[in-house]
Each structure stands twice: as structure tokens, then as C-alpha cells.
């Protein structure tokens, strides 16, 4: 059902300031920046071997990530697990009594996504994703 850890997302107030730390200080390379209007976020991806770090900046005050920043400040926002078949995984999880945040998949940065409610996963927001684009290779030598 679950294939791999795809990315760990960090909510930030200022993408440029965060990129200065993650790229210039940590030496990672940002390979992809994109705005996702459906999710009301701008995202930046920095590959780290087989997984990535995703920086998330809200684009609207009325959004989940903006509410998160107001309530908890900057920091770890969610982990994303890649699955082979999102619909089948959601059906299995529903059958096991897991609480999903939406009834149907939404559009994410790399494919279709759905979230599990953090109250049912010991406080961690888990995104499940069926990839539609290949994983960007880590550009570092
Ligand atoms: N970690 C833990 N708990 C969280 C949380 C997080 N990241 N975000 C929200 N919660 C908690 C809230 O504190 C709230 O708890 P209470 O009920 O105790 O107050 C509860 O979950 C509901 O939060 P909400 O924002 O009020 O509820 P919504 O249903 O409007 O939204 C959520 C929930 C998590 C889906 C939304 O806030 C969100 O973060 N959306 C994800 C945006 C995103 O990252 N998209 C991915 C884009 C790119 C990609 O990775 O592909």
C-alpha cells in the first residue's frame, strides 16, 4: 500500500528567506517552485536523496497553512507517503476506521493527494500521494 516517504513539508512565512537557509546554508538545491491555487500555497522542493523537503508558504490568509502558521508558528507541517493506488488505499483506510480530511482526492504538486486527520495519527498530518510525475533526481553530485 505505502511505497516510500516522498517528502516532509515545512510551513514557512517567507519562502525566499527559507530558501536562503535551506540552499545557501544547508547546501540543498531547489529544483521546483510552483503555486497550487487549489491548496492556496506556494511550494518549493529540495531533493534529499530518495525523498524531498517541501517548503510551504500560504498564498491566502484563509487557508489551512496560514491557520497553521498563526496557531503554531513555522515548522514541520506534514509528511507525505507515496502510494501506488490512492483510491484503493483510501478505501482500505476507511474500512479500517481511519478518519480522512476529504472524501475525494485533490490536486497536489506531483499528483493526486488526500490527507489523514492528524487526530487519528498521533498529531501528525499525513498526506497520501499517487505520483503523476517522476521523482526529481537529487542534483547534488
Ligand atoms: N499538523 C497537525 N495538526 C494540524 C495541522 C498540521 N499540519 N494542520 C491542521 N491541524 C489541526 C488543526 O489544529 C485543527 O485542530 P483542532 O480541530 O483541534 O482545532 C484541525 O487539524 C483542523 O485544521 P483546520 O485547518 O482548521 O481544518 P481544515 O479542515 O480547514 O484543513 C488541513 C485541514 C490540514 C487539510 C489544512 O489545514 C491543510 O493544511 N491543508 C494542506 C495544504 C497543503 O499542505 N497542501 C499540499 C500541497 C502540495 C503537496 O504537498 O502536494
Coordinates of N, CA, C and O and ligand atoms in Angstrom, one line a residue:
X1 N 0.8 -1.2 0.0 CA 0.0 0.0 0.0 C 0.9 1.3 0.0 O 0.8 2.1 -0.9
X2 N 1.8 1.4 1.0 CA 2.6 2.6 1.1 C 4.0 2.2 0.5 O 4.6 1.2 0.9
X3 N 4.5 3.0 -0.5 CA 5.7 2.7 -1.2 C 7.0 3.4 -0.5 O 8.0 2.7 -0.3
X4 N 6.9 4.6 -0.2 CA 8.1 5.4 0.3 C 7.7 6.7 0.9 O 6.6 7.2 0.7
X5 N 8.6 7.2 1.7 CA 8.4 8.6 2.2 C 8.8 9.5 1.0 O 9.9 9.5 0.6
X6 N 7.8 10.3 0.6 CA 8.1 11.2 -0.6 C 8.7 12.5 -0.2 O 9.7 12.9 -0.7
X7 N 8.0 13.2 0.8 CA 8.6 14.4 1.3 C 8.1 14.7 2.7 O 7.1 14.2 3.2
X8 N 8.9 15.6 3.3 CA 8.5 16.2 4.6 C 8.3 17.7 4.3 O 9.2 18.3 3.7
X9 N 7.2 18.2 4.8 CA 6.8 19.6 4.5 C 7.0 20.5 5.7 O 6.7 20.2 6.8
X10 N 7.6 21.7 5.4 CA 7.9 22.7 6.5 C 7.1 23.9 6.1 O 7.2 24.5 5.0
X11 N 6.2 24.4 7.0 CA 5.5 25.6 6.7 C 6.3 26.8 7.1 O 7.0 26.9 8.2
X12 N 6.4 27.8 6.1 CA 7.3 29.0 6.3 C 6.5 30.2 6.0 O 5.5 30.2 5.2
X13 N 6.9 31.3 6.6 CA 6.2 32.6 6.3 C 6.7 33.3 5.1 O 6.0 34.0 4.4
X14 N 8.0 33.1 4.8 CA 8.7 33.8 3.7 C 9.6 32.8 3.0 O 10.6 32.4 3.5
X15 N 9.1 32.4 1.8 CA 9.8 31.4 1.0 C 11.3 31.8 0.7 O 12.2 30.9 0.8
X16 N 11.5 33.0 0.3 CA 12.8 33.5 -0.1 C 13.8 33.4 1.1 O 14.9 32.9 1.0
X17 N 13.3 33.8 2.3 CA 14.1 33.7 3.5 C 14.4 32.3 3.8 O 15.6 31.9 4.2
X18 N 13.4 31.4 3.7 CA 13.6 30.0 4.0 C 14.6 29.3 3.0 O 15.5 28.6 3.4
X19 N 14.4 29.7 1.7 CA 15.3 29.1 0.7 C 16.8 29.5 0.9 O 17.7 28.7 0.7
X20 N 17.0 30.7 1.5 CA 18.3 31.2 1.7 C 19.0 30.3 2.8 O 20.2 30.0 2.7
X21 N 18.2 29.8 3.7 CA 18.8 28.9 4.7 C 19.0 27.5 4.1 O 20.0 26.9 4.2
X22 N 17.9 26.9 3.5 CA 17.9 25.5 3.1 C 18.9 25.4 1.9 O 19.6 24.3 1.8
X23 N 19.1 26.4 1.0 CA 20.0 26.3 -0.1 C 21.4 26.8 0.3 O 22.4 26.0 0.2
X24 N 21.5 28.0 0.8 CA 22.8 28.6 1.0 C 23.5 28.0 2.2 O 24.7 27.7 2.2
X25 N 22.8 27.8 3.3 CA 23.4 27.3 4.5 C 23.5 25.8 4.5 O 24.5 25.2 4.8
X26 N 22.4 25.1 4.1 CA 22.4 23.6 4.2 C 22.9 23.0 2.9 O 23.2 21.8 2.9
X27 N 23.0 23.7 1.9 CA 23.6 23.2 0.6 C 22.7 22.4 -0.2 O 23.2 21.6 -1.1
X28 N 21.4 22.4 0.0 CA 20.4 21.7 -0.8 C 20.1 22.6 -2.0 O 20.5 23.8 -2.1
X29 N 19.5 21.9 -3.1 CA 19.2 22.7 -4.3 C 17.7 22.6 -4.5 O 17.1 21.5 -4.5
X30 N 17.1 23.8 -4.7 CA 15.7 23.8 -5.0 C 15.5 23.5 -6.5 O 16.1 24.2 -7.4
X31 N 14.7 22.5 -6.8 CA 14.5 22.0 -8.2 C 13.2 22.4 -8.8 O 13.0 22.3 -10.0
X32 N 12.3 22.9 -7.9 CA 10.9 23.1 -8.4 C 10.2 24.1 -7.5 O 10.1 23.8 -6.3
X33 N 9.7 25.2 -8.1 CA 8.8 26.1 -7.3 C 7.5 26.2 -8.1 O 7.5 26.3 -9.3
X34 N 6.4 26.1 -7.3 CA 5.1 26.1 -8.0 C 4.0 26.7 -7.1 O 4.1 26.5 -5.9
X35 N 3.0 27.4 -7.7 CA 1.9 27.8 -6.9 C 0.8 26.8 -7.2 O 0.5 26.4 -8.3
X36 N 0.1 26.4 -6.1 CA -1.1 25.4 -6.3 C -2.3 26.1 -5.8 O -2.6 26.1 -4.6
X37 N -3.1 26.8 -6.7 CA -4.2 27.6 -6.2 C -5.2 26.8 -5.4 O -5.8 27.3 -4.5
X38 N -5.4 25.5 -5.8 CA -6.4 24.7 -5.1 C -6.1 24.5 -3.6 O -6.9 24.3 -2.8
X39 N -4.8 24.5 -3.4 CA -4.3 24.3 -2.0 C -4.0 25.6 -1.3 O -3.6 25.6 -0.1
X40 N -4.0 26.7 -2.0 CA -3.7 28.1 -1.5 C -2.3 28.1 -0.9 O -2.1 28.7 0.2
X41 N -1.4 27.5 -1.7 CA 0.0 27.5 -1.2 C 1.0 27.7 -2.4 O 0.6 27.4 -3.6
X42 N 2.2 28.2 -2.0 CA 3.3 28.1 -3.0 C 4.3 27.1 -2.4 O 4.5 27.1 -1.2
X43 N 4.8 26.2 -3.2 CA 5.7 25.1 -2.7 C 7.1 25.2 -3.4 O 7.2 25.6 -4.6
X44 N 8.1 24.8 -2.7 CA 9.4 24.7 -3.2 C 9.9 23.3 -2.8 O 9.8 22.9 -1.6
X45 N 10.5 22.6 -3.7 CA 11.0 21.2 -3.4 C 12.6 21.2 -3.5 O 13.2 21.7 -4.4
X46 N 13.2 20.6 -2.4 CA 14.6 20.4 -2.4 C 14.9 18.9 -2.1 O 14.7 18.4 -1.0
X47 N 15.3 18.2 -3.2 CA 15.6 16.8 -3.1 C 16.7 16.5 -2.0 O 17.7 17.2 -1.9
X48 N 16.5 15.4 -1.3 CA 17.5 14.9 -0.3 C 17.6 13.4 -0.6 O 17.0 12.6 0.2
X49 N 18.3 13.0 -1.6 CA 18.4 11.5 -1.9 C 17.0 11.1 -2.5 O 16.5 11.7 -3.4
X50 N 16.4 10.0 -1.9 CA 15.2 9.4 -2.4 C 14.0 10.2 -2.0 O 12.9 10.0 -2.5
X51 N 14.1 11.2 -1.0 CA 13.0 12.0 -0.6 C 13.3 13.4 -0.8 O 14.3 13.8 -1.3
X52 N 12.3 14.3 -0.4 CA 12.5 15.7 -0.6 C 12.0 16.5 0.6 O 11.2 16.0 1.4
X53 N 12.5 17.7 0.8 CA 12.0 18.6 1.7 C 11.1 19.6 0.9 O 11.5 20.0 -0.2
X54 N 9.9 19.8 1.4 CA 9.0 20.8 0.7 C 8.8 22.0 1.6 O 8.5 21.8 2.8
X55 N 9.1 23.2 1.1 CA 8.8 24.4 1.8 C 7.4 24.9 1.4 O 7.1 24.8 0.2
X56 N 6.5 25.2 2.3 CA 5.1 25.6 2.0 C 4.9 27.0 2.5 O 5.1 27.3 3.7
X57 N 4.5 27.9 1.6 CA 4.1 29.2 2.0 C 2.7 29.5 1.6 O 2.3 29.2 0.5
X58 N 1.9 30.0 2.6 CA 0.5 30.2 2.2 C 0.3 31.4 1.2 O 1.1 32.3 1.3
X59 N -0.6 31.3 0.3 CA -0.8 32.4 -0.7 C -2.1 33.2 -0.3 O -2.4 34.2 -0.9
X60 N -2.9 32.6 0.6 CA -4.1 33.3 1.1 C -4.2 33.2 2.6 O -3.9 32.2 3.2
X61 N -4.7 34.3 3.2 CA -4.9 34.3 4.7 C -5.9 33.2 5.1 O -5.8 32.6 6.2
X62 N -6.9 33.0 4.3 CA -7.9 32.0 4.6 C -7.5 30.6 4.0 O -8.0 30.2 3.0
X63 N -6.5 30.0 4.6 CA -6.0 28.7 4.1 C -5.5 27.9 5.3 O -5.2 28.4 6.4
X64 N -5.5 26.6 5.1 CA -5.0 25.7 6.2 C -3.6 26.0 6.7 O -3.3 26.0 7.9
X65 N -2.7 26.3 5.7 CA -1.3 26.6 6.1 C -1.2 27.9 6.8 O -0.4 28.0 7.8
X66 N -2.0 28.9 6.4 CA -2.0 30.2 7.1 C -2.5 30.0 8.5 O -1.9 30.6 9.5
X67 N -3.5 29.2 8.7 CA -4.1 29.0 10.0 C -3.0 28.3 10.9 O -2.8 28.6 12.1
X68 N -2.3 27.3 10.3 CA -1.3 26.5 11.0 C -0.2 27.5 11.5 O 0.2 27.4 12.6
X69 N 0.2 28.4 10.6 CA 1.3 29.4 11.0 C 0.9 30.3 12.1 O 1.6 30.6 13.0
X70 N -0.4 30.7 12.0 CA -0.9 31.6 13.1 C -1.0 30.9 14.4 O -0.6 31.4 15.5
X71 N -1.4 29.6 14.4 CA -1.6 28.8 15.6 C -0.3 28.3 16.2 O 0.0 28.4 17.4
X72 N 0.6 27.8 15.3 CA 1.8 27.1 15.8 C 3.1 27.7 15.4 O 4.1 27.2 15.9
X73 N 3.1 28.7 14.5 CA 4.3 29.2 14.0 C 4.9 28.3 13.0 O 4.4 27.3 12.6
X74 N 6.1 28.7 12.5 CA 6.8 27.9 11.4 C 7.2 26.6 12.0 O 7.5 26.4 13.1
X75 N 7.3 25.6 11.1 CA 7.8 24.3 11.5 C 7.2 23.2 10.7 O 6.6 23.4 9.6
X76 N 7.5 21.9 11.1 CA 7.0 20.7 10.4 C 5.5 20.7 10.2 O 4.8 20.9 11.2
X77 N 5.1 20.6 9.0 CA 3.7 20.7 8.7 C 3.0 19.3 8.4 O 2.0 18.9 8.9
X78 N 3.7 18.5 7.5 CA 3.1 17.2 7.2 C 4.2 16.3 6.6 O 5.3 16.7 6.2
X79 N 3.9 15.0 6.7 CA 4.7 14.1 5.9 C 3.9 13.5 4.8 O 2.7 13.3 4.9
X80 N 4.6 13.2 3.7 CA 3.8 12.7 2.5 C 4.4 11.3 2.2 O 5.6 11.1 2.0
X81 N 3.4 10.4 2.1 CA 3.8 9.0 1.8 C 3.2 8.7 0.4 O 2.1 9.0 0.1
X82 N 4.1 8.1 -0.5 CA 3.7 7.8 -1.8 C 3.0 6.4 -1.8 O 3.4 5.5 -1.1
X83 N 1.8 6.4 -2.5 CA 1.1 5.1 -2.6 C 0.9 4.7 -4.1 O 1.0 5.6 -5.0
X84 N 0.7 3.4 -4.4 CA 0.5 3.0 -5.8 C -0.8 3.4 -6.3 O -0.9 3.9 -7.4
X85 N -1.8 3.2 -5.5 CA -3.2 3.4 -6.0 C -4.0 4.2 -4.9 O -4.3 3.6 -3.8
X86 N -4.2 5.5 -5.1 CA -4.7 6.3 -4.0 C -6.2 5.9 -3.6 O -6.5 5.7 -2.4
X87 N -7.0 5.7 -4.6 CA -8.4 5.3 -4.4 C -8.4 4.0 -3.5 O -9.2 3.9 -2.5
X88 N -7.6 3.0 -3.9 CA -7.7 1.7 -3.2 C -7.1 1.9 -1.8 O -7.7 1.3 -0.8
X89 N -6.1 2.7 -1.6 CA -5.6 3.0 -0.3 C -6.6 3.7 0.6 O -6.8 3.3 1.8
X90 N -7.3 4.7 0.0 CA -8.3 5.4 0.8 C -9.5 4.4 1.2 O -9.9 4.5 2.3
X91 N -9.8 3.6 0.3 CA -10.9 2.6 0.6 C -10.5 1.7 1.7 O -11.2 1.4 2.7
X92 N -9.2 1.2 1.7 CA -8.7 0.3 2.7 C -8.7 1.0 4.1 O -9.0 0.5 5.1
X93 N -8.2 2.3 4.0 CA -8.1 3.1 5.3 C -9.5 3.3 5.9 O -9.7 3.2 7.1
X94 N -10.4 3.7 5.0 CA -11.8 3.9 5.5 C -12.3 2.6 6.2 O -12.9 2.6 7.2
X95 N -12.1 1.5 5.5 CA -12.5 0.2 6.1 C -11.9 -0.1 7.4 O -12.5 -0.8 8.3
X96 N -10.7 0.4 7.6 CA -10.0 0.3 8.9 C -10.4 1.3 9.9 O -9.8 1.4 11.0
X97 N -11.4 2.2 9.6 CA -11.9 3.2 10.5 C -11.0 4.5 10.6 O -11.2 5.3 11.5
X98 N -10.1 4.7 9.7 CA -9.3 5.9 9.7 C -10.1 7.1 9.2 O -10.9 7.0 8.4
X99 N -9.8 8.2 9.8 CA -10.5 9.4 9.5 C -9.8 10.2 8.5 O -8.6 10.6 8.7
X100 N -10.5 10.5 7.3 CA -9.8 11.2 6.2 C -10.3 12.7 6.3 O -11.4 12.9 6.7
X101 N -9.5 13.6 5.8 CA -9.9 15.0 5.8 C -10.7 15.4 4.6 O -11.4 16.4 4.7
X102 N -10.7 14.6 3.6 CA -11.7 14.9 2.5 C -12.1 13.6 1.9 O -11.4 12.6 1.9
X103 N -13.3 13.7 1.2 CA -13.9 12.4 0.7 C -13.2 12.0 -0.6 O -13.1 10.8 -0.9
X104 N -12.7 13.0 -1.4 CA -12.1 12.6 -2.6 C -10.7 13.2 -2.8 O -10.4 14.2 -2.2
X105 N -9.9 12.6 -3.7 CA -8.5 13.1 -3.9 C -8.5 14.5 -4.4 O -9.4 14.9 -5.1
X106 N -7.5 15.3 -4.1 CA -7.3 16.7 -4.6 C -6.0 16.7 -5.4 O -5.3 15.7 -5.4
X107 N -5.8 17.9 -6.0 CA -4.6 18.0 -6.8 C -3.4 18.5 -6.0 O -3.6 19.6 -5.3
X108 N -2.3 17.8 -6.0 CA -1.1 18.3 -5.2 C 0.0 18.7 -6.2 O -0.3 18.8 -7.4
X109 N 1.2 18.9 -5.7 CA 2.3 19.3 -6.6 C 2.7 18.2 -7.6 O 3.0 18.5 -8.8
X110 N 2.7 17.0 -7.2 CA 3.2 15.9 -8.1 C 2.2 14.9 -8.4 O 2.5 13.8 -9.0
X111 N 0.9 15.1 -8.0 CA -0.1 14.1 -8.4 C -1.3 14.3 -7.5 O -1.5 15.4 -6.9
X112 N -2.1 13.2 -7.4 CA -3.3 13.3 -6.6 C -3.0 13.0 -5.2 O -2.2 12.1 -4.9
X113 N -3.7 13.8 -4.3 CA -3.3 13.7 -2.8 C -4.6 13.6 -2.0 O -5.7 14.0 -2.4
X114 N -4.4 13.1 -0.8 CA -5.5 13.1 0.2 C -4.8 13.1 1.6 O -3.7 12.7 1.7
X115 N -5.5 13.7 2.6 CA -4.9 13.9 3.9 C -5.7 13.0 4.9 O -6.9 12.9 4.9
X116 N -4.9 12.5 5.9 CA -5.5 11.8 7.0 C -5.6 12.8 8.2 O -4.7 13.6 8.3
X117 N -6.7 12.7 8.9 CA -6.8 13.7 10.0 C -5.7 13.5 11.1 O -5.5 12.3 11.6
X118 N -5.0 14.6 11.5 CA -4.0 14.4 12.5 C -4.4 13.8 13.8 O -3.7 13.2 14.6
X119 N -5.8 14.0 14.1 CA -6.2 13.5 15.4 C -6.2 11.9 15.4 O -6.2 11.3 16.5
X120 N -6.2 11.3 14.2 CA -6.2 9.9 14.2 C -4.8 9.3 13.9 O -4.6 8.1 13.8
X121 N -3.8 10.2 13.8 CA -2.5 9.7 13.5 C -1.4 10.3 14.5 O -0.3 10.7 14.1
X122 N -1.9 10.4 15.8 CA -1.0 10.8 16.9 C -0.4 12.2 16.6 O 0.8 12.5 16.8
X123 N -1.2 13.1 16.0 CA -0.8 14.5 15.9 C -0.1 14.9 14.6 O 0.3 16.0 14.5
X124 N 0.1 13.9 13.8 CA 0.9 14.2 12.5 C -0.1 14.2 11.3 O -0.8 13.3 11.1
X125 N 0.0 15.3 10.6 CA -0.8 15.4 9.3 C -0.1 14.5 8.3 O 1.1 14.8 8.0
X126 N -0.8 13.5 7.8 CA -0.2 12.6 6.8 C -0.9 12.9 5.4 O -2.1 12.8 5.3
X127 N -0.1 13.2 4.4 CA -0.6 13.3 3.0 C -0.3 12.0 2.3 O 0.9 11.5 2.4
X128 N -1.2 11.5 1.6 CA -1.0 10.3 0.8 C -1.0 10.8 -0.7 O -1.9 11.6 -1.1
X129 N -0.1 10.3 -1.5 CA 0.0 10.8 -2.9 C 0.3 9.7 -3.9 O 1.1 8.8 -3.6
X130 N -0.5 9.7 -4.9 CA -0.2 8.9 -6.1 C 0.5 9.8 -7.1 O -0.1 10.7 -7.6
X131 N 1.8 9.5 -7.3 CA 2.6 10.4 -8.2 C 2.1 10.3 -9.6 O 1.8 9.2 -10.2
X132 N 2.1 11.5 -10.3 CA 1.9 11.5 -11.8 C 3.1 12.0 -12.5 O 3.2 12.0 -13.7
X133 N 4.1 12.5 -11.7 CA 5.4 12.9 -12.3 C 6.5 12.1 -11.7 O 6.3 11.7 -10.5
X134 N 7.6 11.9 -12.4 CA 8.7 11.1 -11.8 C 9.3 11.9 -10.7 O 9.3 13.2 -10.7
X135 N 9.9 11.2 -9.7 CA 10.6 11.9 -8.6 C 11.9 12.6 -9.2 O 12.6 12.0 -9.9
X136 N 12.0 13.9 -8.9 CA 13.2 14.7 -9.4 C 14.5 14.0 -8.8 O 14.5 13.9 -7.6
X137 N 15.5 13.8 -9.6 CA 16.7 13.2 -9.0 C 17.4 14.3 -8.2 O 17.2 15.5 -8.4
X138 N 18.1 13.9 -7.2 CA 18.9 14.8 -6.3 C 20.0 15.4 -7.2 O 20.8 14.7 -7.7
X139 N 20.0 16.7 -7.4 CA 21.0 17.3 -8.4 C 22.4 17.4 -7.8 O 23.4 17.6 -8.5
X140 N 22.6 17.1 -6.5 CA 24.0 17.2 -5.9 C 24.8 16.0 -6.4 O 24.3 14.9 -6.6
X141 N 26.1 16.2 -6.6 CA 27.0 15.1 -7.1 C 27.0 14.0 -6.1 O 26.8 14.2 -4.9
Ligands
LIG1 N1 -0.4 19.2 11.9 C1 -1.2 18.8 12.9 N2 -2.4 19.3 13.2 C2 -2.9 20.1 12.2 C3 -2.2 20.5 11.1 C4 -0.9 20.0 10.9 N3 -0.2 20.4 9.9 N4 -3.0 21.4 10.4 C5 -4.1 21.5 11.0 N5 -4.1 20.7 12.1 C6 -5.2 20.6 13.1 C7 -5.7 22.0 13.5 O1 -5.0 22.5 14.6 C8 -7.2 21.7 13.8 O2 -7.2 21.1 15.1 P1 -8.5 21.5 16.1 O3 -9.7 20.9 15.5 O4 -8.0 20.9 17.4 O5 -8.5 23.0 16.1 C9 -7.6 20.6 12.8 O6 -6.3 19.9 12.4 C10 -8.3 21.1 11.6 O7 -7.5 22.1 11.0 P2 -8.1 23.3 10.1 O8 -7.0 23.9 9.3 O9 -9.0 24.1 10.9 O10 -9.1 22.4 9.2 P3 -9.3 22.2 7.6 O11 -10.2 21.0 7.5 O12 -9.8 23.5 7.1 O13 -7.9 21.9 7.0 C11 -5.9 20.7 6.5 C12 -7.2 20.8 7.4 C13 -4.9 20.0 7.4 C14 -6.2 19.8 5.3 C15 -5.4 22.0 6.0 O14 -5.3 22.9 7.1 C16 -4.1 21.9 5.3 O15 -3.0 22.1 5.9 N6 -4.1 21.6 4.0 C17 -2.9 21.2 3.4 C18 -2.2 22.2 2.5 C19 -1.1 21.5 1.9 O16 -0.1 21.3 2.5 N7 -1.2 21.1 0.6 C20 -0.1 20.3 0.0 C21 0.4 21.0 -1.2 C22 1.5 20.4 -2.0 C23 1.8 18.9 -1.9 O17 2.5 18.6 -0.9 O18 1.5 18.2 -2.8

